[in-house]
C-alpha positions in Angstrom: 197.4 156.1 77.5 197.5 159.8 76.6 197.9 159.2 72.6 197.3 156.2 70.5 197.4 155.5 66.7 195.1 152.7 65.5 195.6 153.1 61.6 191.9 151.9 61.3 190.0 153.0 58.1 186.4 152.1 57.1 184.4 153.1 53.8 180.6 154.1 53.7 178.1 154.7 50.9 176.4 157.9 51.1 173.2 157.7 49.3 171.5 161.3 50.3 172.9 164.3 51.0 171.5 167.4 52.6 173.0 170.5 53.7 172.8 169.0 57.4 174.5 165.6 56.5 177.5 165.2 58.8 180.4 162.8 59.5 180.1 162.0 63.2 183.3 160.5 64.7 183.0 159.4 68.6 185.7 158.6 70.6 185.3 156.0 73.6 187.3 154.5 76.2 186.7 150.6 76.3 185.6 149.7 79.7 184.2 146.4 81.0 181.2 147.9 82.9 180.2 150.8 80.6 182.4 152.4 77.9 183.4 156.1 78.7 182.6 158.8 76.1 185.9 160.8 75.6 184.8 163.4 72.7 183.2 163.9 69.2 184.1 165.4 66.1 181.2 166.6 63.7 182.5 167.1 60.2 179.9 168.8 57.6 179.8 166.5 54.4 180.2 169.5 52.2 183.3 170.3 53.2 184.6 166.6 52.5 183.0 166.9 48.9 184.3 170.5 48.4 188.1 170.0 49.3 188.1 166.0 48.1 190.3 165.0 50.8 190.7 166.3 54.5 193.8 165.6 56.5 193.7 167.3 59.9 194.0 167.0 63.8 190.5 168.3 65.3 189.7 169.3 68.8 187.5 166.8 70.4 183.8 168.3 71.3 181.7 167.9 74.1 178.2 165.8 73.4 176.4 167.7 76.4 177.7 170.0 79.3 178.2 167.0 81.5 181.1 165.6 79.3 184.5 165.9 80.5 186.1 166.1 77.1 190.0 167.1 76.4 192.5 166.0 73.6 192.5 165.8 69.8 192.2 163.2 67.2 193.9 163.0 63.7 191.5 161.9 60.8 192.0 161.5 57.3 188.6 161.6 55.3 188.6 161.3 51.4 185.5 161.7 49.0 185.3 159.4 46.1 182.7 159.6 43.8 180.2 157.0 42.6 179.1 156.4 39.3 178.1 159.3 37.1 174.6 160.4 37.5 172.6 162.5 34.9 171.0 165.8 36.5 170.9 169.6 35.7 173.5 172.3 35.8 172.0 175.9 36.7 174.3 178.6 35.3 174.0 182.5 36.7 175.2 184.9 34.1 176.0 188.2 36.1 178.2 190.2 33.8 181.4 190.9 32.0 184.3 193.5 32.5 187.1 194.9 30.4 185.9 193.7 27.1 188.7 194.3 24.7 187.8 196.6 21.6 189.3 194.7 18.6 189.1 197.6 16.2 190.9 201.3 16.9 192.6 199.8 19.8 194.1 202.6 21.0 191.3 205.3 20.8 189.7 205.6 24.2 186.4 207.2 23.7 182.8 206.5 25.1 182.2 204.8 21.8 184.2 201.9 22.5 181.6 199.9 23.7 179.3 196.9 22.9 175.6 195.7 23.1 177.1 192.5 24.4 175.5 189.3 25.2 176.3 185.8 26.6 176.0 182.3 25.3 175.9 179.2 27.3 176.6 175.8 25.6 176.4 172.1 26.9 176.8 169.6 24.2 173.9 170.5 21.8 172.0 172.6 24.3 172.4 176.3 24.2 171.2 179.4 26.0 171.7 183.2 25.1 170.9 186.3 27.3 169.5 189.5 26.3 172.0 192.0 24.6 172.6 195.2 26.8 170.6 198.0 25.9 173.6 200.5 26.4 177.0 200.2 24.8 179.7 199.3 27.2 182.8 197.3 28.1 181.3 196.2 31.4 177.7 194.7 30.5 175.6 193.4 33.3 172.9 190.4 32.7 172.0 188.8 35.7 170.1 186.1 33.9 170.0 182.2 34.6 169.5 179.0 32.8 169.4 175.5 33.5 171.0 172.9 31.3 170.5 169.1 30.9 173.6 167.1 31.9 173.8 163.6 30.6 177.7 163.0 29.9 180.5 163.1 32.6 183.0 164.4 30.0 180.9 167.6 28.8 182.3 170.9 28.9 180.3 174.1 29.8 181.4 176.7 27.4 180.5 180.6 28.1 181.0 183.0 25.2 180.7 186.8 25.0 179.4 188.4 21.7 178.4 191.8 20.4 175.6 192.3 18.0 176.1 195.8 17.3 179.4 195.7 15.7 178.6 197.2 12.0 178.9 193.7 10.6 176.6 191.2 9.1 177.8 188.7 11.8 178.0 189.1 15.2 181.2 189.7 17.0 182.8 186.9 19.1 185.0 188.3 21.9 186.1 185.3 23.4 184.9 182.4 26.0 185.7 180.5 29.0 185.4 176.7 29.6 184.5 174.9 32.5 184.8 171.0 32.5 181.7 169.2 34.1 184.3 167.1 36.2 184.7 170.5 38.4 181.0 170.6 39.1 180.1 167.0 40.0 180.9 167.2 43.7 177.7 169.3 43.5 179.4 172.3 45.3 178.7 175.5 43.4 181.4 177.5 42.0 181.1 181.5 41.7 184.1 183.7 40.3 185.4 185.7 37.5 186.4 184.0 34.6 189.1 184.9 31.8 187.6 184.9 28.1 190.0 184.2 25.6 190.1 184.0 21.7 191.8 181.3 19.7 193.5 182.1 16.4 191.1 180.2 14.3 187.9 181.8 15.6 187.5 184.6 13.0 189.8 186.2 10.7 191.0 189.8 11.2 189.5 192.6 9.8 191.2 196.2 8.8 192.6 197.8 11.6 192.2 195.0 13.9 195.1 193.8 16.2 195.7 189.9 16.6 194.6 189.3 20.3 194.4 185.6 20.0 195.5 184.0 23.2 195.3 187.0 25.2 192.8 187.7 27.9 189.8 189.7 26.3 187.9 190.2 29.5 186.5 188.5 32.6 182.8 187.1 33.1 181.3 186.3 36.4 179.6 183.0 36.7 178.1 181.1 39.1 177.4 177.3 38.1 176.1 174.4 40.2 175.3 170.8 39.5 172.5 168.7 41.0 172.0 165.1 40.2 168.4 163.7 39.7 166.2 163.2 42.6 168.7 165.5 45.0 168.1 168.9 46.3 170.7 171.6 45.6 173.5 172.0 48.1 173.6 175.6 49.4 176.9 177.8 49.0 178.7 180.6 47.0 176.0 182.9 47.5 176.3 186.1 45.2 175.7 189.6 46.1 174.3 191.0 42.7 174.1 194.4 43.7 177.9 194.5 44.3 179.0 193.0 41.2 176.4 195.6 39.3 178.2 198.6 41.2 181.6 197.1 40.4 180.8 196.9 36.7 179.1 200.6 36.9 182.1 201.9 38.4 184.6 200.1 36.1 186.5 202.3 33.8 188.5 199.7 31.8 188.7 200.7 28.0 191.8 199.3 26.6 
């Protein structure tokens, strides 16, 4: 028989996961004397966790040089998370680009910059980066923090502020919000996130233009959640020097 559809399914409980953990599917021919090995397919568990569902036809692989393997096998694999487990989320704050000057919006001078800093909030826990020493619309921080996660419904809030704005209170540029549900698969995320400002955040001052709801810049974040008693998975490595060079070269003054 060259092809066969069994429709069989099975579920397994995964207790501990490492970078080398794989799902290994082996295909055999039922033989009365000795079962014949037909091929195998190793699938990294990290991929299933990251994608949530894998539905694909895989080429059968050899187990050794002596194996005679040919053909494919169609597999459907789904990752179902177990009960929530407390842990920690590590957040790397790299930088921000294109901060929108709220005053004198159409004046494009070198003075249109900020001593900006970043805040990270997760329920009651907060972290604040150091403000940049020079005024810029493209601040670079390269700082990290570890926050405790005790609720599955928590939301990670990263906001950008300016301390040198000529006012008593620091100026709020905007924020981005990442639900913890996007991090519970333990896979790290690293990307540019748009920061926006709601209309209720603060009152408009003189010469200010209402930019509520509009993108007010982008912040580069890497975040990864790790449950208690487990090691962090690798992935989503960040080239810090490239981000710094990009921010240094950016000439975004709106």
